[in-house]
Short mmCIF file of C-alpha atoms in Angstrom, two decimals:
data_model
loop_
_atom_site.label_atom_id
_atom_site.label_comp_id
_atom_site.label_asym_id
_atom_site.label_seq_id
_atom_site.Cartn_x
_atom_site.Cartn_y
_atom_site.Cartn_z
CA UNK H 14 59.69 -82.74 -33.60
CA UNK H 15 61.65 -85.19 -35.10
CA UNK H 16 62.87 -88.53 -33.19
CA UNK H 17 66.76 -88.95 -32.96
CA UNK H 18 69.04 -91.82 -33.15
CA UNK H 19 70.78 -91.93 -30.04
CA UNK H 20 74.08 -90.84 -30.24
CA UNK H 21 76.83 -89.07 -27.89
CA UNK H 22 75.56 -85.69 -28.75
CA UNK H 23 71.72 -86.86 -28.37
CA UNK H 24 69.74 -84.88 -25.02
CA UNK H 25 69.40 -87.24 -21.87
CA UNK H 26 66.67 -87.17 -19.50
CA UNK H 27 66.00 -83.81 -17.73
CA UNK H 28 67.20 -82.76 -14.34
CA UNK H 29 63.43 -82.70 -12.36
CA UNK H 30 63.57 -79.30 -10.62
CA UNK H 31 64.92 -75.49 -11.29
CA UNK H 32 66.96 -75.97 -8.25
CA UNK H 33 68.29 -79.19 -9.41
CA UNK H 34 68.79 -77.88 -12.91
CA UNK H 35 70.72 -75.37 -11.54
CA UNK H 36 72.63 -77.68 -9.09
CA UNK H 37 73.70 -79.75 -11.91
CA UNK H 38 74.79 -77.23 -14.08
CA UNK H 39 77.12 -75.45 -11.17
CA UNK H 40 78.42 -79.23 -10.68
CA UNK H 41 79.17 -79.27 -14.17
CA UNK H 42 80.84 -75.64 -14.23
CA UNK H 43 83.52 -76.73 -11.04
CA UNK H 44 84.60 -80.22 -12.97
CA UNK H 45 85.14 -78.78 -15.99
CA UNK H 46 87.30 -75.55 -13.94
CA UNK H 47 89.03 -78.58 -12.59
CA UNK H 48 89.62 -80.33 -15.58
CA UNK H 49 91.16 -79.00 -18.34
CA UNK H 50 89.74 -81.48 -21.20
CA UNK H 51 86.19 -80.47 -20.03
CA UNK H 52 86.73 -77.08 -21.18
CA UNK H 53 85.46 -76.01 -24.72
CA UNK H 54 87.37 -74.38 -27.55
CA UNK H 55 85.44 -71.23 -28.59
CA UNK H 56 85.80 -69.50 -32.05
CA UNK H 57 83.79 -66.26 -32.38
CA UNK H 58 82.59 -64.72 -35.31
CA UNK H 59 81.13 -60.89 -35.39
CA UNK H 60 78.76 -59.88 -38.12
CA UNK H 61 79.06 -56.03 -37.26
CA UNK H 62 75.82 -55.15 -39.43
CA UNK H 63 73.70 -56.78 -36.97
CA UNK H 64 75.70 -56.62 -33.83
CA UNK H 65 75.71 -60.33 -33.81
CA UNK H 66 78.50 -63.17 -32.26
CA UNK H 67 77.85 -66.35 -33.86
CA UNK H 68 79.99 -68.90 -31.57
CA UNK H 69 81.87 -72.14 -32.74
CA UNK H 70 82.12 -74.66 -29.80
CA UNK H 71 84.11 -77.94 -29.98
CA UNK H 72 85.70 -80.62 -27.69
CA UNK H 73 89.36 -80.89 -28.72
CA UNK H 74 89.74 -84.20 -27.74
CA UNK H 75 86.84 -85.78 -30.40
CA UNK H 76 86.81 -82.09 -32.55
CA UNK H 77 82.96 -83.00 -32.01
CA UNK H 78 81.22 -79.06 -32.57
CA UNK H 79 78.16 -76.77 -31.77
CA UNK H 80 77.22 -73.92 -34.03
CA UNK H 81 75.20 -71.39 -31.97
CA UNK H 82 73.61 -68.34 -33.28
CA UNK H 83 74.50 -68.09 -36.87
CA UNK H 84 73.87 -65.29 -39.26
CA UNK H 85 72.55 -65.12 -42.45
CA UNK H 86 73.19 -61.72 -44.23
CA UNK H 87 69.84 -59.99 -45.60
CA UNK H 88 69.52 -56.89 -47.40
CA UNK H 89 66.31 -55.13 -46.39
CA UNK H 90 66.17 -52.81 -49.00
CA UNK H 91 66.26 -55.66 -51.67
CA UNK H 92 64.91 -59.09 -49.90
CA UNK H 93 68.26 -60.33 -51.09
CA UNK H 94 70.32 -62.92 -48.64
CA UNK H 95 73.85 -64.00 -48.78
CA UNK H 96 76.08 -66.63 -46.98
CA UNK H 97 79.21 -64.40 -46.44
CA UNK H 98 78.99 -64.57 -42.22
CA UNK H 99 78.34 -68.04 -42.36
CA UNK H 100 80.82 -68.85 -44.95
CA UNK H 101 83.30 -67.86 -42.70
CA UNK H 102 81.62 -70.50 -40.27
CA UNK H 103 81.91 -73.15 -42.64
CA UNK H 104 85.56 -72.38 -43.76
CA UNK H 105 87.09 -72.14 -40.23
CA UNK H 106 85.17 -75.48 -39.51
CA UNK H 107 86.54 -77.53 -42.29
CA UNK H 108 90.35 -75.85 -41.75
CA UNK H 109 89.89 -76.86 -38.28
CA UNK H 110 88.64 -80.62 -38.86
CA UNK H 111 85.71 -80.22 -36.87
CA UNK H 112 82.74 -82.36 -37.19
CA UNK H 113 79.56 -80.50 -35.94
CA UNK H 114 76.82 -82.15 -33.98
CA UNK H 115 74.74 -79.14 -32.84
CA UNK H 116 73.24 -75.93 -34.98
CA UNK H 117 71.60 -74.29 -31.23
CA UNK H 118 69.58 -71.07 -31.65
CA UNK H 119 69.66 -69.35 -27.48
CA UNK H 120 66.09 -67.71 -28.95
CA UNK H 121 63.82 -66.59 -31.98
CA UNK H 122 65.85 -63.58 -32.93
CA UNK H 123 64.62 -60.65 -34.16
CA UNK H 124 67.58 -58.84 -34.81
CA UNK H 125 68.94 -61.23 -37.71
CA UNK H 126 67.74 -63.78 -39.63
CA UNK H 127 69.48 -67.48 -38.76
CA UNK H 128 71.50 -69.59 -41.16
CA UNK H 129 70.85 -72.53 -39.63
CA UNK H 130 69.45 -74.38 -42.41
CA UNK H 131 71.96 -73.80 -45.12
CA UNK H 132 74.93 -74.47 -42.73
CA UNK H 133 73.05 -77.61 -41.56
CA UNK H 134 73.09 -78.49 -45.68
CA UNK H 135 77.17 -77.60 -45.52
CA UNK H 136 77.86 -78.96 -42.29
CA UNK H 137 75.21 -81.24 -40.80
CA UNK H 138 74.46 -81.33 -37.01
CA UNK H 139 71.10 -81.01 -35.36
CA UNK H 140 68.68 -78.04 -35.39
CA UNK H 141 67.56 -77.35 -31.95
CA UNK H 142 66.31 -74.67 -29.85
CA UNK H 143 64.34 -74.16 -26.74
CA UNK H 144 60.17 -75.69 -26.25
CA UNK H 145 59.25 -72.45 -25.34
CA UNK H 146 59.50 -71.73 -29.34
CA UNK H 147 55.81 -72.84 -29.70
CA UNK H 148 54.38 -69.75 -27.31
CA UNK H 149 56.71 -67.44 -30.11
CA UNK H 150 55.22 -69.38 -33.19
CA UNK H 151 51.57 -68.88 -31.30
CA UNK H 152 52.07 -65.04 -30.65
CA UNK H 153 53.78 -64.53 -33.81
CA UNK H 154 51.67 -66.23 -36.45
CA UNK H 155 48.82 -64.85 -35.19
CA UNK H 156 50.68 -61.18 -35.62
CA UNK H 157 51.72 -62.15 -39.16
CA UNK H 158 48.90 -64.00 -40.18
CA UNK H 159 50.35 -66.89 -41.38
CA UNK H 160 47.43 -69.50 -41.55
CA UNK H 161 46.34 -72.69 -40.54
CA UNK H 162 49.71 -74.42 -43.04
CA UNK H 163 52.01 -73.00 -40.03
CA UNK H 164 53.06 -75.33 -37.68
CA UNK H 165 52.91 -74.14 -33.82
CA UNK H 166 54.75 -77.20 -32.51
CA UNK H 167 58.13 -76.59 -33.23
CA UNK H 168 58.27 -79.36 -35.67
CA UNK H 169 60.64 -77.33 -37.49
CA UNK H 170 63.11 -78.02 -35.51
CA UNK H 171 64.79 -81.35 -35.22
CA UNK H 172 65.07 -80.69 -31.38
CA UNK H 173 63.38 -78.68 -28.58
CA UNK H 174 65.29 -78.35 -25.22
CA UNK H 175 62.90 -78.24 -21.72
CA UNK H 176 64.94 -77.06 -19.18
CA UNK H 177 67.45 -79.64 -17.22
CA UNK H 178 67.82 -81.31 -21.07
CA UNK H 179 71.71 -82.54 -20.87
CA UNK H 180 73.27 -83.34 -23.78
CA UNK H 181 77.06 -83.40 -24.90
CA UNK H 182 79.46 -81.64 -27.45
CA UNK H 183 81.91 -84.51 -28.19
CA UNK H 184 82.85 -85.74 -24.70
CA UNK H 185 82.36 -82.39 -23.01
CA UNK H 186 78.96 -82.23 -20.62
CA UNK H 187 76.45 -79.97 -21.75
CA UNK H 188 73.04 -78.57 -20.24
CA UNK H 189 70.11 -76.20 -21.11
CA UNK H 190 68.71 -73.78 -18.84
CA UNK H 191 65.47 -71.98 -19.65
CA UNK H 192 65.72 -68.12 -18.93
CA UNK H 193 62.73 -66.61 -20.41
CA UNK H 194 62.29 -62.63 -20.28
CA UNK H 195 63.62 -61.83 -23.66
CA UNK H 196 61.08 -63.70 -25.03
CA UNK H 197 59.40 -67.01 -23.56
CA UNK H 198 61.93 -69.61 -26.02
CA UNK H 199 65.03 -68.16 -24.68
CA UNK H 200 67.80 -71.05 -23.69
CA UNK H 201 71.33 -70.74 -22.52
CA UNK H 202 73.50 -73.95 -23.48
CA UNK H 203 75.84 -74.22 -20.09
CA UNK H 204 78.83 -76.33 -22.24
CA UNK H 205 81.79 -77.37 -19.97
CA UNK H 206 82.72 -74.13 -18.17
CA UNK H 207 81.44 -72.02 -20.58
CA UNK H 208 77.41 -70.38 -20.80
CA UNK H 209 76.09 -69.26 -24.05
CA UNK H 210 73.35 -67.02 -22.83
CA UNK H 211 71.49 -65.14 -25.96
CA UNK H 212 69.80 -61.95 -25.34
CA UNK H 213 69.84 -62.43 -21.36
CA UNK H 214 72.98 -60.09 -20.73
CA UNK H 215 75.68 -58.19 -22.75
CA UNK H 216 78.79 -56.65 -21.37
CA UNK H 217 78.63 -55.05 -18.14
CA UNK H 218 79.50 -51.42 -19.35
CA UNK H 219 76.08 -52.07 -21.18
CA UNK H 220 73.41 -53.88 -19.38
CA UNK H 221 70.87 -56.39 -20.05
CA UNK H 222 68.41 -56.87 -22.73
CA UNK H 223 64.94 -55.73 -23.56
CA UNK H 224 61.69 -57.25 -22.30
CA UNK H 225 59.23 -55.58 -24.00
CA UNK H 226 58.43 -58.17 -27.41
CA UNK H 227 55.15 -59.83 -27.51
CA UNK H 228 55.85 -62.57 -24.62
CA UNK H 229 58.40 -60.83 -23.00
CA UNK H 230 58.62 -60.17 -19.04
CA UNK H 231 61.29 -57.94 -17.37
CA UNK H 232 59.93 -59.89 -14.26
CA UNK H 233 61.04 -62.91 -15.67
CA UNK H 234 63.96 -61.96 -17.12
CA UNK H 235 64.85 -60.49 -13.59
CA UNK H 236 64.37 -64.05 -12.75
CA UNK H 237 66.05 -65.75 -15.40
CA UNK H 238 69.21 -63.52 -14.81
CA UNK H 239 69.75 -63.77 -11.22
CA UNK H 240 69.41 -67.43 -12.22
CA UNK H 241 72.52 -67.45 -14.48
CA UNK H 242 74.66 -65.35 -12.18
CA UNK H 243 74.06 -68.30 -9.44
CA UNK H 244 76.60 -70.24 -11.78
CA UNK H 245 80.58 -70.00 -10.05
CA UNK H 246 82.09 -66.50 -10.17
CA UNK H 247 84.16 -68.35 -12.98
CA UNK H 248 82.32 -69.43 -15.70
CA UNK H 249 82.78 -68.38 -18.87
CA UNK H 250 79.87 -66.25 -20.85
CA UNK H 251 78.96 -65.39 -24.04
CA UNK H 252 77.24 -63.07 -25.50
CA UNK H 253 74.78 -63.12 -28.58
CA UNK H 254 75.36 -59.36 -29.31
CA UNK H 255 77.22 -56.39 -28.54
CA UNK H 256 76.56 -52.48 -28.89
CA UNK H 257 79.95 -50.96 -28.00
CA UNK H 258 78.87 -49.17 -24.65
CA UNK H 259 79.82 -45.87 -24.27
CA UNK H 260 83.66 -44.96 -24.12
CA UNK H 261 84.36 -48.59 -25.34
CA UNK H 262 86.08 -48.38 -29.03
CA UNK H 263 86.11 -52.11 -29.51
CA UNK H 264 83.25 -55.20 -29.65
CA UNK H 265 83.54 -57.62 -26.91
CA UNK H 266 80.96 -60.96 -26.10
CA UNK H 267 82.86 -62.55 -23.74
CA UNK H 268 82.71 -61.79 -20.00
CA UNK H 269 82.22 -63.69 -16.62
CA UNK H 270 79.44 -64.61 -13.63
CA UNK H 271 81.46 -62.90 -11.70
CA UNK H 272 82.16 -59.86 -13.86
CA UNK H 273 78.62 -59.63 -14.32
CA UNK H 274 77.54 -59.96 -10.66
CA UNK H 275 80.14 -57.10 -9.59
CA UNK H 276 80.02 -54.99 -12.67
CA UNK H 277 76.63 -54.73 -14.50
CA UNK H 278 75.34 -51.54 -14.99
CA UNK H 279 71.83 -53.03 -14.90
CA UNK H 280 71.99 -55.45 -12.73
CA UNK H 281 74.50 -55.98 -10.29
CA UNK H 282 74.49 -57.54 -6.57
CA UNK H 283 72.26 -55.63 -5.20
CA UNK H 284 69.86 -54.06 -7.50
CA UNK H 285 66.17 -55.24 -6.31
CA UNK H 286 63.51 -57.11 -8.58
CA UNK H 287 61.35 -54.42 -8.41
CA UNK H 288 64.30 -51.29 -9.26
CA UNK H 289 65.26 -53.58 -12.47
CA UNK H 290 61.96 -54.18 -13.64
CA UNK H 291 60.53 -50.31 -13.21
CA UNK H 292 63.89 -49.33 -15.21
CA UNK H 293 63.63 -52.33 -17.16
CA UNK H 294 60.11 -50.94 -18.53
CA UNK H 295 60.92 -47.09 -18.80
CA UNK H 296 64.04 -47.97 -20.90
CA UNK H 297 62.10 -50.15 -23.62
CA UNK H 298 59.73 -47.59 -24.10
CA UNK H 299 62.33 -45.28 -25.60
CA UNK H 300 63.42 -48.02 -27.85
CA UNK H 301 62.71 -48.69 -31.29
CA UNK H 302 62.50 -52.19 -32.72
CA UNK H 303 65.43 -53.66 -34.80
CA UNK H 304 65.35 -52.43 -37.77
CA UNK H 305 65.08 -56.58 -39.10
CA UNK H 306 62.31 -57.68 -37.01
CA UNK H 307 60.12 -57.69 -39.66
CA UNK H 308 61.95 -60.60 -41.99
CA UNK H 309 63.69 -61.76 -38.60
CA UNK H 310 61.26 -63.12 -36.90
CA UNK H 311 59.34 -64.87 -39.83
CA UNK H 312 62.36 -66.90 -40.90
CA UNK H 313 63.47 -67.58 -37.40
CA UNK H 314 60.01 -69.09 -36.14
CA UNK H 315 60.37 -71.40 -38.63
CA UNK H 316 63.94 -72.75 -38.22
CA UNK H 317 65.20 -70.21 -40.58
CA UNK H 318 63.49 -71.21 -43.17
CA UNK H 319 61.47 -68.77 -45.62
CA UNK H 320 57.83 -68.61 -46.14
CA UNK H 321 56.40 -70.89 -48.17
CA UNK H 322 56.93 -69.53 -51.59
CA UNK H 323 53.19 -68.70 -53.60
CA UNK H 324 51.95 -69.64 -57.02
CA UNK H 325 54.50 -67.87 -58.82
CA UNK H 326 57.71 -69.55 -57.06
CA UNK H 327 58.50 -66.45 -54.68
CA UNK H 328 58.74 -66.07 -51.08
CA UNK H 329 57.03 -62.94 -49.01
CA UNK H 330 57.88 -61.22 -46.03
CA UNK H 331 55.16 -59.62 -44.36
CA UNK H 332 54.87 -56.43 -43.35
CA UNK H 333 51.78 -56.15 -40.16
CA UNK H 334 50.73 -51.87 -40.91
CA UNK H 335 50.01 -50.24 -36.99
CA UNK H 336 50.09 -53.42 -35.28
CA UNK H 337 54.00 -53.65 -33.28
#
C-alpha cells in the first residue's frame, strides 16, 4: 500500500470500536441533515448491461469528488473492453468542474469489471477500497492460480480502508464502515448524509444480496445489514445495482434507512437472524453466478488492472473447469 501525502481528502485515524464507528457515523448523518453544505451532490450513472450504478459524489462548496463503482464495458464473447460507461463519467466531470480526490470500489465485484485505473489516468484521485481485499486476493488467487508474482496485500491499491477510517470529500465528512457478508472486502463510504453501500442491499421491492461467494457469510451479512439500518431513518442510500423487481418498469438505486427498515422484502424490522440466514442460503442455491465472474473478479482483485500480459504481449483470463 502506498504512503499518501496528507491532504484534505487523506483517511484520519480510525474510530476504536464497532459501536463507536457506528456512533460517529450516525453523528455525522444528523449534522449533515442539519446542515445543508454537508450534504453531497450525487450524479448516477446506469450501465444497464451489467445492472450497475456507478455514483459521482462531490462537495459543492470546493467541487472536491469521489468516483465509486465505475464500469468498464467488456465483451465476453470477444475479451474486448471499451470506455463508453466511464466516458460518460469523465465527460459529466469535466462539464461540471469537478476535481476528483477518490476512485472507491464498496467490494471486489464480480458482476463487472472496474475502470478504476483508466479513469484514475483521465481524472486522477486515489484508488482505494476496503483491507478486507487481501482475504479476496487469498481465496481468489488460489482459485485462479495466479502464482507466487500476485500480490495478496492489497498493494494494488493506493489505499485500504479498516473500519472507523474517516476521511473527507472536499469539506464534507466522510467514514468507512466494514459490512462483510457479500464477500469479506465489502465497505460502505457513509459521505455527509448519504451511504454508498455496494452489494449489502438493493431496493426494497427486491431484497438483499447473495452470500454464497468463496468468503461470503449470510450470518455476517445479517450482521453487517442490521448494522447499516442503525444509521437515522433519513439517510440517504445507494445502491451498487439494481434488477427491476417484479411489477417495477423502471431502475432505481436510491432509497432510505428508513425505507429499508419498513419496506424490505428480505429484511425488514422484524425478520430474525436465523429466518434471513436459512432463506438467505436456500435462495443462493437456485442462483447462478454472473455471467462476468470469470474476467470480473481477476481484474478487480487487482485494482482493475489485467493480468500480467505473457511472452507474446497478451493478457489471459482464466477460466477454473468444475471448480465454482
Amino acid at each position: 500500500m502506498s504512503d499518501l501525502p496528507p491532504s484534505p481528502g487523506t483517511p484520519r485515524t480510525p474510530v476504536s470500536t464497532p459501536d463507536a464507528v457506528l456512533a460517529a457515523a450516525t453523528e455525522q448523518v444528523e449534522t449533515a441533515l442539519a446542515s445543508p453544505a454537508l450534504c453531497p451532490v450525487i450524479r448516477t450513472f446506469f450501465d444497464e448491461d451489467t445492472f450497475t450504478a456507478t455514483h459521482v459524489v462531490h462537495d459543492p462548496e470546493t467541487k472536491k469528488a469521489a468516483i465509486i463503482d465505475s464500469v468498464l464495458n467488456y465483451e465476453a464473447s470477444s475479451g474486448r473492453t471499451k470506455h463508453g460507461s466511464a466516458q460518460m463519467v469523465v465527460d459529466y466531470i469535466r462539464k461540471t468542474g469537478l476535481e476528483v480526490e477518490w476512485q472507491l470500489e464498496t467490494h471486489a465485484h464480480a458482476d463487472h469489471l472496474s475502470a478504476a485505473p483508466w479513469l484514475q489516468q483521465q481524472l486522477g484521485g486515489k484508488l482505494a477500497i476496503g483491507a478486507g481485499i487481501t482475504r479476496v486476493q487469498d481465496v481468489f488467487g488460489k482459485i485462479f492460480n495466479a502464482g507466487t508474482e500476485f500480490a495478496r496485500d492489497g498493494s494494488q491499491f493506493d489505499h485500504l480502508f479498516h473500519d472507523g477510517d474517516t476521511f473527507s470529500v472536499g469539506t464534507i465528512p466522510a467514514i468507512a464502515l466494514h459490512v462483510p457478508g457479500h464477500t469479506p472486502a465489502d465497505m460502505a463510504f457513509v459521505i455527509g448524509d448519504a451511504a454508498f453501500i455496494g452489494d449489502t442491499l438493493f431496493m426494497p421491492d427486491y431484497g438483499t444480496a447473495r452470500a454464497d461467494f468463496p468468503g461470503g457469510d449470510a450470518r455476517a451479512l445479517f450482521h453487517s445489514i442490521r448494522r447499516l439500518l442503525s444509521l437515522p431513518a433519513l439517510t440517504r442510500l445507494y445502491l451498487c445495482h439494481d434488477y427491476k423487481a417484479p411489477g417495477r418498469d423502471t431502475f432505481a438505486w436510491e432509497t432510505t434507512v428508513g425505507a429499508e427498515r419498513e419496506g424490505n422484502v428480505h429484511v425488514h424490522n422484524g425478520i430474525a437472524e436465523d429466518d434471513f440466514v436459512a432463506m438467505r442460503s436456500a435462495r443462493d442455491k437456485t442462483l447462478s453466478l454472473p455471467t462476468l465472474i470469470m474476467p470480473s473478479v481477476q481484474v478487480n482483485m487487482r485494482a482493475g488492472h489485467m493480468p500480467e500480459a505473457e511472452e507474446n504481449g497478451v493478457s489471459y483470463i482464466k477460466v477454473p473447469v468444475n471448480t465454482l
